[in-house]
Every structure is written in C-alpha cells, then in structure tokens.
Amino acid sequence: MTRLLEIAIEAARQLEPAEQDELARAIMQIVNGGDEGVYVLSDEERAAVEVGRQQAARGEFATEEEIEALFEKYAQ
C-alpha cells in the first residue's frame, strides 16, 4: 500500500459511517472497473433527482450566466 493511500484511508476513518460507505462504493467501482452492478441511490440522492425532474418539468433551467459562475467557482 502506498503512503498516499494510507493517508487517504486514515482520513476516511474520520468520516461518518454513511460517508464511509459512499467512499467504499466508489473505491469498489474503481477497483472492479465499474462492473459491480447497478448503483443504488440513497434516499437523499433519490430526493435530489426528483427535485431536478420536477424543475425540468416546469422548464426551470440554469441560465448561461449561472453555469459560467459555477465553472468559475469550481475550476480553481
């Protein structure tokens, strides 16, 4: 195991159990090449998807300016 992976695992130990499970699923997907089967959404993820579907049904979409602001915020 590399030192970087050891540091990451130690940091993961500090996460809440639900966050640890989410991280574990992501790691397993990477290790298994994404062939582990169907991803099961959490209740929070399912609720967020439903909110997005309702917004789309109402025609509520982000403006070009809002999208550009997000790119600027996270591109750093």
mmCIF file with all atom_site columns, C-alpha atoms in Angstrom:
data_model
loop_
_atom_site.group_PDB
_atom_site.id
_atom_site.type_symbol
_atom_site.label_atom_id
_atom_site.label_alt_id
_atom_site.label_comp_id
_atom_site.label_asym_id
_atom_site.label_entity_id
_atom_site.label_seq_id
_atom_site.pdbx_PDB_ins_code
_atom_site.Cartn_x
_atom_site.Cartn_y
_atom_site.Cartn_z
_atom_site.occupancy
_atom_site.B_iso_or_equiv
_atom_site.pdbx_formal_charge
_atom_site.auth_seq_id
_atom_site.auth_comp_id
_atom_site.auth_asym_id
_atom_site.auth_atom_id
_atom_site.pdbx_PDB_model_num
ATOM 1  C CA . MET A 1 1  ? 0.000   0.000  0.000   1.00 0.00 ? 1  MET A CA 1
ATOM 2  C CA . THR A 1 2  ? 1.365   3.412  -0.894  1.00 0.00 ? 2  THR A CA 1
ATOM 3  C CA . ARG A 1 3  ? 1.802   6.158  1.674   1.00 0.00 ? 3  ARG A CA 1
ATOM 4  C CA . LEU A 1 4  ? -0.774  8.302  -0.097  1.00 0.00 ? 4  LEU A CA 1
ATOM 5  C CA . LEU A 1 5  ? -3.360  5.521  0.123   1.00 0.00 ? 5  LEU A CA 1
ATOM 6  C CA . GLU A 1 6  ? -2.577  5.048  3.818   1.00 0.00 ? 6  GLU A CA 1
ATOM 7  C CA . ILE A 1 7  ? -3.148  8.779  4.404   1.00 0.00 ? 7  ILE A CA 1
ATOM 8  C CA . ALA A 1 8  ? -6.444  8.637  2.488   1.00 0.00 ? 8  ALA A CA 1
ATOM 9  C CA . ILE A 1 9  ? -7.656  5.639  4.490   1.00 0.00 ? 9  ILE A CA 1
ATOM 10 C CA . GLU A 1 10 ? -6.758  7.331  7.755   1.00 0.00 ? 10 GLU A CA 1
ATOM 11 C CA . ALA A 1 11 ? -8.725  10.399 6.663   1.00 0.00 ? 11 ALA A CA 1
ATOM 12 C CA . ALA A 1 12 ? -11.659 8.164  5.682   1.00 0.00 ? 12 ALA A CA 1
ATOM 13 C CA . ARG A 1 13 ? -11.725 6.718  9.192   1.00 0.00 ? 13 ARG A CA 1
ATOM 14 C CA . GLN A 1 14 ? -12.750 10.176 10.431  1.00 0.00 ? 14 GLN A CA 1
ATOM 15 C CA . LEU A 1 15 ? -15.851 10.282 8.210   1.00 0.00 ? 15 LEU A CA 1
ATOM 16 C CA . GLU A 1 16 ? -19.370 9.487  9.324   1.00 0.00 ? 16 GLU A CA 1
ATOM 17 C CA . PRO A 1 17 ? -20.460 5.870  8.639   1.00 0.00 ? 17 PRO A CA 1
ATOM 18 C CA . ALA A 1 18 ? -22.698 6.861  5.707   1.00 0.00 ? 18 ALA A CA 1
ATOM 19 C CA . GLU A 1 19 ? -19.830 8.808  4.134   1.00 0.00 ? 19 GLU A CA 1
ATOM 20 C CA . GLN A 1 20 ? -17.507 5.843  4.650   1.00 0.00 ? 20 GLN A CA 1
ATOM 21 C CA . ASP A 1 21 ? -19.999 3.584  2.869   1.00 0.00 ? 21 ASP A CA 1
ATOM 22 C CA . GLU A 1 22 ? -20.278 6.010  -0.039  1.00 0.00 ? 22 GLU A CA 1
ATOM 23 C CA . LEU A 1 23 ? -16.492 6.180  -0.325  1.00 0.00 ? 23 LEU A CA 1
ATOM 24 C CA . ALA A 1 24 ? -16.235 2.389  -0.145  1.00 0.00 ? 24 ALA A CA 1
ATOM 25 C CA . ARG A 1 25 ? -18.732 2.009  -3.004  1.00 0.00 ? 25 ARG A CA 1
ATOM 26 C CA . ALA A 1 26 ? -16.738 4.473  -5.114  1.00 0.00 ? 26 ALA A CA 1
ATOM 27 C CA . ILE A 1 27 ? -13.483 2.640  -4.409  1.00 0.00 ? 27 ILE A CA 1
ATOM 28 C CA . MET A 1 28 ? -15.032 -0.723 -5.248  1.00 0.00 ? 28 MET A CA 1
ATOM 29 C CA . GLN A 1 29 ? -16.384 0.649  -8.506  1.00 0.00 ? 29 GLN A CA 1
ATOM 30 C CA . ILE A 1 30 ? -12.899 1.861  -9.461  1.00 0.00 ? 30 ILE A CA 1
ATOM 31 C CA . VAL A 1 31 ? -11.206 -1.373 -8.369  1.00 0.00 ? 31 VAL A CA 1
ATOM 32 C CA . ASN A 1 32 ? -13.744 -3.555 -10.169 1.00 0.00 ? 32 ASN A CA 1
ATOM 33 C CA . GLY A 1 33 ? -13.716 -1.448 -13.314 1.00 0.00 ? 33 GLY A CA 1
ATOM 34 C CA . GLY A 1 34 ? -17.284 -0.307 -12.797 1.00 0.00 ? 34 GLY A CA 1
ATOM 35 C CA . ASP A 1 35 ? -18.714 -3.805 -13.229 1.00 0.00 ? 35 ASP A CA 1
ATOM 36 C CA . GLU A 1 36 ? -20.134 -4.233 -9.748  1.00 0.00 ? 36 GLU A CA 1
ATOM 37 C CA . GLY A 1 37 ? -23.723 -3.951 -10.931 1.00 0.00 ? 37 GLY A CA 1
ATOM 38 C CA . VAL A 1 38 ? -26.450 -1.404 -10.524 1.00 0.00 ? 38 VAL A CA 1
ATOM 39 C CA . TYR A 1 39 ? -25.763 1.585  -8.289  1.00 0.00 ? 39 TYR A CA 1
ATOM 40 C CA . VAL A 1 40 ? -28.475 2.045  -5.677  1.00 0.00 ? 40 VAL A CA 1
ATOM 41 C CA . LEU A 1 41 ? -29.346 5.642  -4.914  1.00 0.00 ? 41 LEU A CA 1
ATOM 42 C CA . SER A 1 42 ? -29.539 6.758  -1.306  1.00 0.00 ? 42 SER A CA 1
ATOM 43 C CA . ASP A 1 43 ? -32.749 8.409  -0.111  1.00 0.00 ? 43 ASP A CA 1
ATOM 44 C CA . GLU A 1 44 ? -31.015 11.814 -0.346  1.00 0.00 ? 44 GLU A CA 1
ATOM 45 C CA . GLU A 1 45 ? -29.857 11.147 -3.912  1.00 0.00 ? 45 GLU A CA 1
ATOM 46 C CA . ARG A 1 46 ? -33.293 9.918  -4.925  1.00 0.00 ? 46 ARG A CA 1
ATOM 47 C CA . ALA A 1 47 ? -34.897 13.076 -3.463  1.00 0.00 ? 47 ALA A CA 1
ATOM 48 C CA . ALA A 1 48 ? -32.392 15.306 -5.298  1.00 0.00 ? 48 ALA A CA 1
ATOM 49 C CA . VAL A 1 49 ? -33.143 13.566 -8.588  1.00 0.00 ? 49 VAL A CA 1
ATOM 50 C CA . GLU A 1 50 ? -36.864 14.038 -8.037  1.00 0.00 ? 50 GLU A CA 1
ATOM 51 C CA . VAL A 1 51 ? -36.391 17.751 -7.337  1.00 0.00 ? 51 VAL A CA 1
ATOM 52 C CA . GLY A 1 52 ? -34.434 18.056 -10.584 1.00 0.00 ? 52 GLY A CA 1
ATOM 53 C CA . ARG A 1 53 ? -37.101 16.198 -12.544 1.00 0.00 ? 53 ARG A CA 1
ATOM 54 C CA . GLN A 1 54 ? -39.800 18.491 -11.185 1.00 0.00 ? 54 GLN A CA 1
ATOM 55 C CA . GLN A 1 55 ? -37.748 21.574 -12.043 1.00 0.00 ? 55 GLN A CA 1
ATOM 56 C CA . ALA A 1 56 ? -37.181 20.290 -15.586 1.00 0.00 ? 56 ALA A CA 1
ATOM 57 C CA . ALA A 1 57 ? -40.899 19.558 -15.988 1.00 0.00 ? 57 ALA A CA 1
ATOM 58 C CA . ARG A 1 58 ? -41.604 23.191 -15.064 1.00 0.00 ? 58 ARG A CA 1
ATOM 59 C CA . GLY A 1 59 ? -38.958 24.390 -17.539 1.00 0.00 ? 59 GLY A CA 1
ATOM 60 C CA . GLU A 1 60 ? -36.670 25.705 -14.809 1.00 0.00 ? 60 GLU A CA 1
ATOM 61 C CA . PHE A 1 61 ? -33.147 25.512 -16.204 1.00 0.00 ? 61 PHE A CA 1
ATOM 62 C CA . ALA A 1 62 ? -29.918 27.288 -15.287 1.00 0.00 ? 62 ALA A CA 1
ATOM 63 C CA . THR A 1 63 ? -29.025 30.348 -17.321 1.00 0.00 ? 63 THR A CA 1
ATOM 64 C CA . GLU A 1 64 ? -25.736 30.619 -19.218 1.00 0.00 ? 64 GLU A CA 1
ATOM 65 C CA . GLU A 1 65 ? -24.555 33.092 -16.567 1.00 0.00 ? 65 GLU A CA 1
ATOM 66 C CA . GLU A 1 66 ? -25.343 30.683 -13.719 1.00 0.00 ? 66 GLU A CA 1
ATOM 67 C CA . ILE A 1 67 ? -23.484 27.867 -15.457 1.00 0.00 ? 67 ILE A CA 1
ATOM 68 C CA . GLU A 1 68 ? -20.462 30.072 -16.146 1.00 0.00 ? 68 GLU A CA 1
ATOM 69 C CA . ALA A 1 69 ? -20.427 31.182 -12.492 1.00 0.00 ? 69 ALA A CA 1
ATOM 70 C CA . LEU A 1 70 ? -20.353 27.533 -11.378 1.00 0.00 ? 70 LEU A CA 1
ATOM 71 C CA . PHE A 1 71 ? -17.493 26.726 -13.736 1.00 0.00 ? 71 PHE A CA 1
ATOM 72 C CA . GLU A 1 72 ? -15.550 29.710 -12.417 1.00 0.00 ? 72 GLU A CA 1
ATOM 73 C CA . LYS A 1 73 ? -16.222 28.728 -8.819  1.00 0.00 ? 73 LYS A CA 1
ATOM 74 C CA . TYR A 1 74 ? -15.051 25.117 -9.170  1.00 0.00 ? 74 TYR A CA 1
ATOM 75 C CA . ALA A 1 75 ? -12.345 25.497 -11.824 1.00 0.00 ? 75 ALA A CA 1
ATOM 76 C CA . GLN A 1 76 ? -9.836  26.718 -9.265  1.00 0.00 ? 76 GLN A CA 1
#
